[in-house]
PDB file with SEQRES, HELIX, SHEET and CRYST1 records, atoms N, CA, C and O in Angstrom:
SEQRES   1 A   70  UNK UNK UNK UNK UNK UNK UNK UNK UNK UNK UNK UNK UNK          
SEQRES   2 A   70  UNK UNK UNK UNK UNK UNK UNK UNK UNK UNK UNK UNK UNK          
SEQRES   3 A   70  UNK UNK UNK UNK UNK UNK UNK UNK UNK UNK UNK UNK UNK          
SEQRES   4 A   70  UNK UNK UNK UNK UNK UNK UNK UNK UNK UNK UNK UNK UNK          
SEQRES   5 A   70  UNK UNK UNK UNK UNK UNK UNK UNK UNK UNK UNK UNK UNK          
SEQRES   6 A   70  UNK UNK UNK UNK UNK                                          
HELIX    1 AA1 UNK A    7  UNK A   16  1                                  10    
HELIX    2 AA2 UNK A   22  UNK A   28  1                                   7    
HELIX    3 AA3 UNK A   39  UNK A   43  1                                   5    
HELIX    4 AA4 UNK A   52  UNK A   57  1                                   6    
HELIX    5 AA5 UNK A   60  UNK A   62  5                                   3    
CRYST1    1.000    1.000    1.000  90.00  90.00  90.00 P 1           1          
ATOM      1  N   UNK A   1      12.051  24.912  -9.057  1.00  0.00           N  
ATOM      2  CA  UNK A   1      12.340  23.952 -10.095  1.00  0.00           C  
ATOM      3  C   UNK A   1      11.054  23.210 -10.436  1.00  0.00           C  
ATOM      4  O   UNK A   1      10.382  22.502  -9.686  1.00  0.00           O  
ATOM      5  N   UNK A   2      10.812  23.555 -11.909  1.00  0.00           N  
ATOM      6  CA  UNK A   2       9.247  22.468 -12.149  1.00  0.00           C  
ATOM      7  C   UNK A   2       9.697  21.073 -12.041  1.00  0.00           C  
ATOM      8  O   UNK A   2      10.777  20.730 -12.522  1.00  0.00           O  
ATOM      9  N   UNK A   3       8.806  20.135 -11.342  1.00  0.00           N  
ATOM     10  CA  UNK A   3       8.360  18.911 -11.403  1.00  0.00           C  
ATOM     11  C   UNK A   3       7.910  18.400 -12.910  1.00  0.00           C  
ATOM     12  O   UNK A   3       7.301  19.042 -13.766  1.00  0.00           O  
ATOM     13  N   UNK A   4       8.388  17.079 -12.962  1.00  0.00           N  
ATOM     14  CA  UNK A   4       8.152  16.458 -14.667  1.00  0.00           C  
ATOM     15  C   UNK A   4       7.112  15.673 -14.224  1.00  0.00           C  
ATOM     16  O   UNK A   4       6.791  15.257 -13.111  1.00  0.00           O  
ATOM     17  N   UNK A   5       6.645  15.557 -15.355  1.00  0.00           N  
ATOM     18  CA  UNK A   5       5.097  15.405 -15.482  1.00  0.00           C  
ATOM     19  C   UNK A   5       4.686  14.313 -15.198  1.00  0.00           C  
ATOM     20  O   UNK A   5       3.466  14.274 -15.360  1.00  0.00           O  
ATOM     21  N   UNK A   6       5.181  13.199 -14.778  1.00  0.00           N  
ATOM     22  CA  UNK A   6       5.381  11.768 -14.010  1.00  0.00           C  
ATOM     23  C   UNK A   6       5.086  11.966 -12.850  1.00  0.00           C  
ATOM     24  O   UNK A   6       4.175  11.469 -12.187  1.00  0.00           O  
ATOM     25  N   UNK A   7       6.050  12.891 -12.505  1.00  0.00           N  
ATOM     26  CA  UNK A   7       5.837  13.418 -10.897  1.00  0.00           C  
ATOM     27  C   UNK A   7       4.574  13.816 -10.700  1.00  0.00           C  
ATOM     28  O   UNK A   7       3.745  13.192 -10.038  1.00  0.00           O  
ATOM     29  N   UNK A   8       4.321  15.294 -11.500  1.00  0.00           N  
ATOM     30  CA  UNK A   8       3.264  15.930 -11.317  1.00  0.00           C  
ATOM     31  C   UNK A   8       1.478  14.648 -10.952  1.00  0.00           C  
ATOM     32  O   UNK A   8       0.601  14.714 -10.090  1.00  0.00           O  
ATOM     33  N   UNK A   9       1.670  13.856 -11.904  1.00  0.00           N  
ATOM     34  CA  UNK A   9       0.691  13.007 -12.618  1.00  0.00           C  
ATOM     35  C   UNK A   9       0.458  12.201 -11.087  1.00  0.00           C  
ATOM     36  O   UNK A   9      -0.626  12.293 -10.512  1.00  0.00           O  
ATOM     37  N   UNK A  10       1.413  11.541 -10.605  1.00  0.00           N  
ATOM     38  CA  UNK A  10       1.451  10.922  -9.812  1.00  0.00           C  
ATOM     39  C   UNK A  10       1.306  11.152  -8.377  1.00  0.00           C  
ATOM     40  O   UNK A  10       1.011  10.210  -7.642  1.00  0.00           O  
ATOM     41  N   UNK A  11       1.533  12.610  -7.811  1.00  0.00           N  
ATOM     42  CA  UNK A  11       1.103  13.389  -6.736  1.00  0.00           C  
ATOM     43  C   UNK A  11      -0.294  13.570  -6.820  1.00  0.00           C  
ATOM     44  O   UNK A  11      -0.929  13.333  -5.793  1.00  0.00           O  
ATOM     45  N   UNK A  12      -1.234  14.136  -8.360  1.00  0.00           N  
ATOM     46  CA  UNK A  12      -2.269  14.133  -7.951  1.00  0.00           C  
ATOM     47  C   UNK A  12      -2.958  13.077  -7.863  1.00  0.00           C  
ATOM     48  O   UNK A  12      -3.983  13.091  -7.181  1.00  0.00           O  
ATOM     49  N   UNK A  13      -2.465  11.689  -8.670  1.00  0.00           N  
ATOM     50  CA  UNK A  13      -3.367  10.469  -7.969  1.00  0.00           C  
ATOM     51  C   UNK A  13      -3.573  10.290  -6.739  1.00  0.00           C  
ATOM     52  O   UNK A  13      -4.627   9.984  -6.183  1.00  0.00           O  
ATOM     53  N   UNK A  14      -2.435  10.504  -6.248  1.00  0.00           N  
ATOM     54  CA  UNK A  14      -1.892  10.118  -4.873  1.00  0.00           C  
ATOM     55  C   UNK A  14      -3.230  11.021  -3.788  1.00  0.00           C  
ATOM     56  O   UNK A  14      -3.936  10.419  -2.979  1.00  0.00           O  
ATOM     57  N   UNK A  15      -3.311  12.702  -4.079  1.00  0.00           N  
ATOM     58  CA  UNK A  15      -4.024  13.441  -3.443  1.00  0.00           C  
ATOM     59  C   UNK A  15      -5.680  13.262  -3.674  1.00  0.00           C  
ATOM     60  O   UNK A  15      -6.539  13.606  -2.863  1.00  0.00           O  
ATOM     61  N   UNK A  16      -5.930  12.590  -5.087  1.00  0.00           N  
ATOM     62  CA  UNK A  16      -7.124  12.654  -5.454  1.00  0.00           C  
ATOM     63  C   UNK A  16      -7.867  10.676  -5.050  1.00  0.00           C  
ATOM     64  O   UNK A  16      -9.008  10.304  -5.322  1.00  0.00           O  
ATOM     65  N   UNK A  17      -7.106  10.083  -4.587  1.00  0.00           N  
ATOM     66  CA  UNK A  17      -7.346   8.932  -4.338  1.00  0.00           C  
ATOM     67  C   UNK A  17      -7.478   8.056  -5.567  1.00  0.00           C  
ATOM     68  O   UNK A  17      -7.924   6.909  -5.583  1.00  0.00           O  
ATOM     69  N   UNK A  18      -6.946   8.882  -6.772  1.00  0.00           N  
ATOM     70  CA  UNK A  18      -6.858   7.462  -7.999  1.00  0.00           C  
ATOM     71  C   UNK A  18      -5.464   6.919  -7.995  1.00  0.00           C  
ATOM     72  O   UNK A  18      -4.461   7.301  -8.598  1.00  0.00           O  
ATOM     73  N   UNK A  19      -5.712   5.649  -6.923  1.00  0.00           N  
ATOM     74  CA  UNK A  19      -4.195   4.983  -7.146  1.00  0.00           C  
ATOM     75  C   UNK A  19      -4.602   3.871  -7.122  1.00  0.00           C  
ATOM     76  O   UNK A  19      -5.790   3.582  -7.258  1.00  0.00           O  
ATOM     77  N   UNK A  20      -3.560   2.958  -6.921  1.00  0.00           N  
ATOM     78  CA  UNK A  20      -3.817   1.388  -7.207  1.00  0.00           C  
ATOM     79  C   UNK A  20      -3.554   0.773  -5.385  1.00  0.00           C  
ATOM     80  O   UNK A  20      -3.400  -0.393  -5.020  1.00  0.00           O  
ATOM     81  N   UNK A  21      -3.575   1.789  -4.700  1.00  0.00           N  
ATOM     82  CA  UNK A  21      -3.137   1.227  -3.623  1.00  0.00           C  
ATOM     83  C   UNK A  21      -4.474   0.126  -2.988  1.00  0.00           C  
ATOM     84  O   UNK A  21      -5.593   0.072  -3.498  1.00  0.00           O  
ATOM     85  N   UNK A  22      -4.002  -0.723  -1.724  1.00  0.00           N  
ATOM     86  CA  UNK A  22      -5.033  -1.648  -1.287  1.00  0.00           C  
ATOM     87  C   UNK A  22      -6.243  -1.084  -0.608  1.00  0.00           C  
ATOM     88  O   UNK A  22      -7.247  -1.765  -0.399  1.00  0.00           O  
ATOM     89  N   UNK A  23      -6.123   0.209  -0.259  1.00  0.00           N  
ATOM     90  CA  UNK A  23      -7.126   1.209   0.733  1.00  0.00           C  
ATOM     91  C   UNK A  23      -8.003   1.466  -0.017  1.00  0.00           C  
ATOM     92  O   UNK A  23      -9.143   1.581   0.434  1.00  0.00           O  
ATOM     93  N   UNK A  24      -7.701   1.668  -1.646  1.00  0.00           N  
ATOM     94  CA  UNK A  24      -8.667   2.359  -2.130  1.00  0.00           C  
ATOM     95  C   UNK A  24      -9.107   1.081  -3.353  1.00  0.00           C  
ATOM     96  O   UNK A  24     -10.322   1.059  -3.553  1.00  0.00           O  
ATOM     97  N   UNK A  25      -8.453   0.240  -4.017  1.00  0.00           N  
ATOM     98  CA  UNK A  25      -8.924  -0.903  -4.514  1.00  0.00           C  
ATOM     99  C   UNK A  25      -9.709  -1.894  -3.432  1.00  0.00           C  
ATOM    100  O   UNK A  25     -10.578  -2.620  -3.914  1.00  0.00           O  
ATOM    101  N   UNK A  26      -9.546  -1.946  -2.495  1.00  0.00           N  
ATOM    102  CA  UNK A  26     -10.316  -3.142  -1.358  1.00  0.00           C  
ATOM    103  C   UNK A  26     -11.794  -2.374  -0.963  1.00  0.00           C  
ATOM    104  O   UNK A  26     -12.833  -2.849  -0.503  1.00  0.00           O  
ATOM    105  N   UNK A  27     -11.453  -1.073  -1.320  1.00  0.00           N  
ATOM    106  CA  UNK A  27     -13.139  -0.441  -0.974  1.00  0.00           C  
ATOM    107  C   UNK A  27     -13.693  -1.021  -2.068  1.00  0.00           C  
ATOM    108  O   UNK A  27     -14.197  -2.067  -1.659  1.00  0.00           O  
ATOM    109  N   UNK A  28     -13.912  -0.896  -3.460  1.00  0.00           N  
ATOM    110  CA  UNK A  28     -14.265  -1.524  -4.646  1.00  0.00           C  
ATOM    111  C   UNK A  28     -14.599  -2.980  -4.751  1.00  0.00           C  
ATOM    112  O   UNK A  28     -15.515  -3.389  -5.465  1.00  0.00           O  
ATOM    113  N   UNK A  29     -13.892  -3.692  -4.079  1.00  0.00           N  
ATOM    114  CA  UNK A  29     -14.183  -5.187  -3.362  1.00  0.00           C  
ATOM    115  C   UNK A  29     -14.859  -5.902  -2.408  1.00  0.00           C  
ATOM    116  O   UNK A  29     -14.972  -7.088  -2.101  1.00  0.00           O  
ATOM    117  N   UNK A  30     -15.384  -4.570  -1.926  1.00  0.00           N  
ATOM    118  CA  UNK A  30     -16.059  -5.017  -0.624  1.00  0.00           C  
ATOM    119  C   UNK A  30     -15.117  -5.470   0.844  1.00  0.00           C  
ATOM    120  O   UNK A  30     -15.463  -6.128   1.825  1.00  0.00           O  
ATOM    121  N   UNK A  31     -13.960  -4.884   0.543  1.00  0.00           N  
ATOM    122  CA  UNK A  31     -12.585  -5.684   1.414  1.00  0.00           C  
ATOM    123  C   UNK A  31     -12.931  -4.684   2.915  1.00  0.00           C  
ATOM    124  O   UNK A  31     -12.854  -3.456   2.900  1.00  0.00           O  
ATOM    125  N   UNK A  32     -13.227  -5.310   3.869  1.00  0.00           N  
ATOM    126  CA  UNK A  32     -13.339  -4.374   5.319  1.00  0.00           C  
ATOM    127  C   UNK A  32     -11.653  -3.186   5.051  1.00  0.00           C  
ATOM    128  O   UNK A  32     -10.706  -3.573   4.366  1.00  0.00           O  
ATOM    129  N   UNK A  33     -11.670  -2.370   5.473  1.00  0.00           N  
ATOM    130  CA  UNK A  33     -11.140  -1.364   6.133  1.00  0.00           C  
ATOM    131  C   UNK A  33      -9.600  -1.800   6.376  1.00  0.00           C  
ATOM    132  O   UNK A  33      -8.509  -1.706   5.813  1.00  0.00           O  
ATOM    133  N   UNK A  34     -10.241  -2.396   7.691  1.00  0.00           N  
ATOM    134  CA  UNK A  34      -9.144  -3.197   8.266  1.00  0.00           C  
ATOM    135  C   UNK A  34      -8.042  -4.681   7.761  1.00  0.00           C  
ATOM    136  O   UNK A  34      -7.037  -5.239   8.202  1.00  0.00           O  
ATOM    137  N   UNK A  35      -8.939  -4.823   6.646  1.00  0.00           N  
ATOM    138  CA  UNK A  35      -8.331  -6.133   6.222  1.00  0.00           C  
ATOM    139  C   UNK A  35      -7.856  -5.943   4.453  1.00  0.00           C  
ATOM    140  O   UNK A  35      -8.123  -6.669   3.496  1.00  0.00           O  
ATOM    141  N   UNK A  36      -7.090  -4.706   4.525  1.00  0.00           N  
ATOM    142  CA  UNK A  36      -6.669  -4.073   2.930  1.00  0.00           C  
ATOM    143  C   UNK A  36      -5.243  -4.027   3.556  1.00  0.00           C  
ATOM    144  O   UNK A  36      -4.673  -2.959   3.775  1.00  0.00           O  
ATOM    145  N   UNK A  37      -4.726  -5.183   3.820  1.00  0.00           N  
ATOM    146  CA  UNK A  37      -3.255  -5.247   3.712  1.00  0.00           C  
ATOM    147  C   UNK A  37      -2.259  -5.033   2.677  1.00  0.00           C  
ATOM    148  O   UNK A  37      -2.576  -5.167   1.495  1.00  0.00           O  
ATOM    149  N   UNK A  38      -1.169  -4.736   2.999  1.00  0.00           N  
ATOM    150  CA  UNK A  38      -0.007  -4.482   1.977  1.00  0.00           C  
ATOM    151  C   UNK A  38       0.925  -5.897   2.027  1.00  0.00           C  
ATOM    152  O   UNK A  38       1.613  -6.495   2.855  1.00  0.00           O  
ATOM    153  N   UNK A  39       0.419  -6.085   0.308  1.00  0.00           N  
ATOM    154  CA  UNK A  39       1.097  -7.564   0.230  1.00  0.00           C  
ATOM    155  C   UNK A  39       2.677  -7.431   0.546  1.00  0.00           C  
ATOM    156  O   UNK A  39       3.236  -8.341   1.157  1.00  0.00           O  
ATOM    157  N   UNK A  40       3.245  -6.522   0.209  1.00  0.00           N  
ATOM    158  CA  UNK A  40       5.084  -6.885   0.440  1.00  0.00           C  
ATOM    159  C   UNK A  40       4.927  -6.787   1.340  1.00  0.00           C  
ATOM    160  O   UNK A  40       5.824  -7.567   1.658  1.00  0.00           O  
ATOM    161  N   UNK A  41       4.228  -6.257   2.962  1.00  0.00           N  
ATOM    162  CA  UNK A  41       4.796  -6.322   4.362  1.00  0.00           C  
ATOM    163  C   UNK A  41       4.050  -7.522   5.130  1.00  0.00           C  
ATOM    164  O   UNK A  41       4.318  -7.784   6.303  1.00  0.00           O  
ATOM    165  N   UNK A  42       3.410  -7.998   4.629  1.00  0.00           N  
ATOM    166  CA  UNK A  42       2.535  -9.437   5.073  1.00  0.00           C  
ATOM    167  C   UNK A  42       3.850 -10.135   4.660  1.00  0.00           C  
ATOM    168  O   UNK A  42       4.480 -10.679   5.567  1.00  0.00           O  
ATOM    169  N   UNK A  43       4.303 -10.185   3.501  1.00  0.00           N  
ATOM    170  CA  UNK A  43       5.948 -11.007   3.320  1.00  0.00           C  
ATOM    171  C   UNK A  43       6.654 -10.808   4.105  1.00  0.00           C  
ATOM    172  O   UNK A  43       7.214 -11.851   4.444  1.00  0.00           O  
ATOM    173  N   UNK A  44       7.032  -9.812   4.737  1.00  0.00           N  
ATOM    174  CA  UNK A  44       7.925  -9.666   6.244  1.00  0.00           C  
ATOM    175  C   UNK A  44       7.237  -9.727   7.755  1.00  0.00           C  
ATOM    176  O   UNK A  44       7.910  -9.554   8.771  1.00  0.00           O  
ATOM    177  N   UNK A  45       6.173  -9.926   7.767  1.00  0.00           N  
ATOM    178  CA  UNK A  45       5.414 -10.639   8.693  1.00  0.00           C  
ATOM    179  C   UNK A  45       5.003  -9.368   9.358  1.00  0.00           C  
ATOM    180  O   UNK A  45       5.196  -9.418  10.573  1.00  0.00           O  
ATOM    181  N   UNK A  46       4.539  -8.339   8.968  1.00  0.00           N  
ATOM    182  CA  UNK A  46       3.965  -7.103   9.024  1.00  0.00           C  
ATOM    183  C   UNK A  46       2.751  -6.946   8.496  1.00  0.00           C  
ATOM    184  O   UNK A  46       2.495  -6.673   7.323  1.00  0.00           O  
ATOM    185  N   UNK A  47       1.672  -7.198   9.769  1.00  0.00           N  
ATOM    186  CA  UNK A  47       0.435  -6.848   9.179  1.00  0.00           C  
ATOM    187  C   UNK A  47       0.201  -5.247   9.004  1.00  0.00           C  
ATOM    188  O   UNK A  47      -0.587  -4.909   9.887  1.00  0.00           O  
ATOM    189  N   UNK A  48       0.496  -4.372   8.381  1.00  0.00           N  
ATOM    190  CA  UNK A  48      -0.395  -3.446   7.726  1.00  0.00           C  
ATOM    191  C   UNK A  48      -1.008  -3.309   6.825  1.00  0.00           C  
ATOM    192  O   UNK A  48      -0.879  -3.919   5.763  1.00  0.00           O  
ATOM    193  N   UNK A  49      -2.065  -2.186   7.176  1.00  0.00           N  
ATOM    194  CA  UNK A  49      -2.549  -1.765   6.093  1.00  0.00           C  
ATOM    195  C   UNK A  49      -1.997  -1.297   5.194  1.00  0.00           C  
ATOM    196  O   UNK A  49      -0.857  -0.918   5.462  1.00  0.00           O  
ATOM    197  N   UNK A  50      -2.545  -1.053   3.517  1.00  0.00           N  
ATOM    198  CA  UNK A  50      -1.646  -0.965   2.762  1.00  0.00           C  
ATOM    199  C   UNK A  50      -2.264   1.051   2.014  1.00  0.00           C  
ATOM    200  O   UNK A  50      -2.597   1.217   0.841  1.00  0.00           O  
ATOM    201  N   UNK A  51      -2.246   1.936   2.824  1.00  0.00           N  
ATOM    202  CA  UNK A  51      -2.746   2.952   2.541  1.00  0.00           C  
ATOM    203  C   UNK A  51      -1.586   4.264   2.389  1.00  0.00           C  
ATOM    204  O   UNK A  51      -0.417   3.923   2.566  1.00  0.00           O  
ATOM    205  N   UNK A  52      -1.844   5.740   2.072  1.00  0.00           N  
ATOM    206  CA  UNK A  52      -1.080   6.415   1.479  1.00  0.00           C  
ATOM    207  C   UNK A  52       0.274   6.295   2.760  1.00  0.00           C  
ATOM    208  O   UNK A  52       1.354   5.832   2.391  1.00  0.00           O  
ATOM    209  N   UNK A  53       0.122   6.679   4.020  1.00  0.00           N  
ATOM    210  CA  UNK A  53       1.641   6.446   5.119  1.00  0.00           C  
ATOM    211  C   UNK A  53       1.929   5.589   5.101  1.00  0.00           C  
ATOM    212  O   UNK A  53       3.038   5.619   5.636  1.00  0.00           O  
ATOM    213  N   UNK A  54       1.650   4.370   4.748  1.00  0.00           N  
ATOM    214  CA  UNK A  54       2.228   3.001   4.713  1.00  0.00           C  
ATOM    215  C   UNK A  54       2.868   3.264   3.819  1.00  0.00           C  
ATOM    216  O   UNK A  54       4.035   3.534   4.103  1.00  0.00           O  
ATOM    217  N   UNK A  55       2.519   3.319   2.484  1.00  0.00           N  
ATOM    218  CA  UNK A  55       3.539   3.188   0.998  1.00  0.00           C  
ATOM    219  C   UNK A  55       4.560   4.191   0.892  1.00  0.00           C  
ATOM    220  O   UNK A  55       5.588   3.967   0.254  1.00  0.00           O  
ATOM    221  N   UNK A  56       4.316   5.440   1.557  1.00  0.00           N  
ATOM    222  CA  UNK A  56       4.984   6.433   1.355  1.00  0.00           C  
ATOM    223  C   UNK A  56       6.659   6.639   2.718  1.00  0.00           C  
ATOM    224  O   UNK A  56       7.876   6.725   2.556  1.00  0.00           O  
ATOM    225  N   UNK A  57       5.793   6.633   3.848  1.00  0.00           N  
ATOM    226  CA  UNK A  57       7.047   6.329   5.026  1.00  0.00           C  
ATOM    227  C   UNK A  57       7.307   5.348   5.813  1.00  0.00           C  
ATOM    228  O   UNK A  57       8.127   5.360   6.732  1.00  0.00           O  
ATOM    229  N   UNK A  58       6.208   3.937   5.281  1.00  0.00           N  
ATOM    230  CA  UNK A  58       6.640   2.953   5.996  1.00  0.00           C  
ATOM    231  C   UNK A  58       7.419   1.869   5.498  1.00  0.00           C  
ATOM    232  O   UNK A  58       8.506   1.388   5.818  1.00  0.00           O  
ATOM    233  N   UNK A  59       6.513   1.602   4.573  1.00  0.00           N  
ATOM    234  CA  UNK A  59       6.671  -0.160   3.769  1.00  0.00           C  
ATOM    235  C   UNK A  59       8.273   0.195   2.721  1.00  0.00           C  
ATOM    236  O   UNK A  59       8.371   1.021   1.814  1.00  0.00           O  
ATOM    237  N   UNK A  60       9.326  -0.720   3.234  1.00  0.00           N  
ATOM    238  CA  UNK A  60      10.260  -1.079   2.678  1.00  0.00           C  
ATOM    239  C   UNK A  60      10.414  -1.251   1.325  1.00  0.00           C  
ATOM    240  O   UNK A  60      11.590  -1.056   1.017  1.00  0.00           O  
ATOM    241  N   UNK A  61       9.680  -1.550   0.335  1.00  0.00           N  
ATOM    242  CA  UNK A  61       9.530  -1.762  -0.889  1.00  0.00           C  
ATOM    243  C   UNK A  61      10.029  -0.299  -1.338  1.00  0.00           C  
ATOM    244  O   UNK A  61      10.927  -0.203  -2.175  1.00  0.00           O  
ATOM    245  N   UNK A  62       9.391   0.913  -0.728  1.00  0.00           N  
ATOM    246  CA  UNK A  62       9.811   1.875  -1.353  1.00  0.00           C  
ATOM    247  C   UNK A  62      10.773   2.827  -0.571  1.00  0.00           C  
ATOM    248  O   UNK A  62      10.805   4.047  -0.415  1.00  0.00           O  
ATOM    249  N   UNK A  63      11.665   1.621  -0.072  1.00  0.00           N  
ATOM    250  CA  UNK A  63      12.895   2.737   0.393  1.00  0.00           C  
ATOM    251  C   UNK A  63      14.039   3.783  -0.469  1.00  0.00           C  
ATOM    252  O   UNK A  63      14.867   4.667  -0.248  1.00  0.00           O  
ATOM    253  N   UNK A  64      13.682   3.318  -1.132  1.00  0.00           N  
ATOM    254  CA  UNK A  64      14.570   3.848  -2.429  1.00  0.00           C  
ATOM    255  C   UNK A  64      13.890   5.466  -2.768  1.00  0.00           C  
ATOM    256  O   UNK A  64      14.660   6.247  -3.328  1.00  0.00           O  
ATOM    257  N   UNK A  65      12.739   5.872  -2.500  1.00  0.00           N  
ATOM    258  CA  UNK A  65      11.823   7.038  -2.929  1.00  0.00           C  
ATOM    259  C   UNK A  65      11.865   7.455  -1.686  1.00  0.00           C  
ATOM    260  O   UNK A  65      11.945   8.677  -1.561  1.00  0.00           O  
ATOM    261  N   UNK A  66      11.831   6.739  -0.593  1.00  0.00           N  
ATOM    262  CA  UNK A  66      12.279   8.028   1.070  1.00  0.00           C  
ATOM    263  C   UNK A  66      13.779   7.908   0.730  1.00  0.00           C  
ATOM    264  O   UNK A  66      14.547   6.962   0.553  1.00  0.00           O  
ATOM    265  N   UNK A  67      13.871   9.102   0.714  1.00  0.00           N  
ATOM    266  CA  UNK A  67      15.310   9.710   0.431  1.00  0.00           C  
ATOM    267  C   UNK A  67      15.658  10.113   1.865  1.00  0.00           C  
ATOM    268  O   UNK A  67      16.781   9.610   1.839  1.00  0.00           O  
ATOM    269  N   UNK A  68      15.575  10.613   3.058  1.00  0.00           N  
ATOM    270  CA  UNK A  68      15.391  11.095   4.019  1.00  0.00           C  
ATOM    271  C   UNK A  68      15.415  10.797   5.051  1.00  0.00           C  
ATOM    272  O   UNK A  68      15.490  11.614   5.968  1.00  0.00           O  
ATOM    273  N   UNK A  69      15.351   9.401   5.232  1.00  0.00           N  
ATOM    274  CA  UNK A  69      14.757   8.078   5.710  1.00  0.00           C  
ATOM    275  C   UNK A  69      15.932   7.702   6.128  1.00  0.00           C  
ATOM    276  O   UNK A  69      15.973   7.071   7.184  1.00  0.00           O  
ATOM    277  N   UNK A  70      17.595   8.091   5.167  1.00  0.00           N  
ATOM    278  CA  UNK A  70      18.811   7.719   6.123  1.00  0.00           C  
ATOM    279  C   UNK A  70      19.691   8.365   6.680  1.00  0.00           C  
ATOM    280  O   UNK A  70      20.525   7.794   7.383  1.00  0.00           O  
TER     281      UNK A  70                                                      
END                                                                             
């Protein structure tokens, strides 16, 4: 089954590192490594980082897209 082009578009950001995530905007900032947190889990008192396994199988915000997850 082809993938729509949202999808498509959005896997290769994801693989090519053009996303908006904090891992790869905080390099651009000069932001250490270690200190590119993910603002929604700092709201639940979860320091992580905010990089591609965080957004994808960790951070709650996007429970709705882990399908799998219940």
């Amino acid at each position: 089954m082809p993938l729509q082009y949202q999808f498509k578009n959005s896997l290769s950001n994801l693989r090519c590192s053009c996303h908006r995530l904090n891992i790869e905007t905080g390099r651009h900032n000069n932001i250490d490594r270690r200190l590119r947190f993910c603002t929604y889990c700092l709201k639940q008192d979860n320091s992580t980082v905010e990089n591609e396994h965080n957004s994808l199988l960790v951070c709650p915000l996007y429970d709705d897209l882990n399908y799998d997850r219940q």
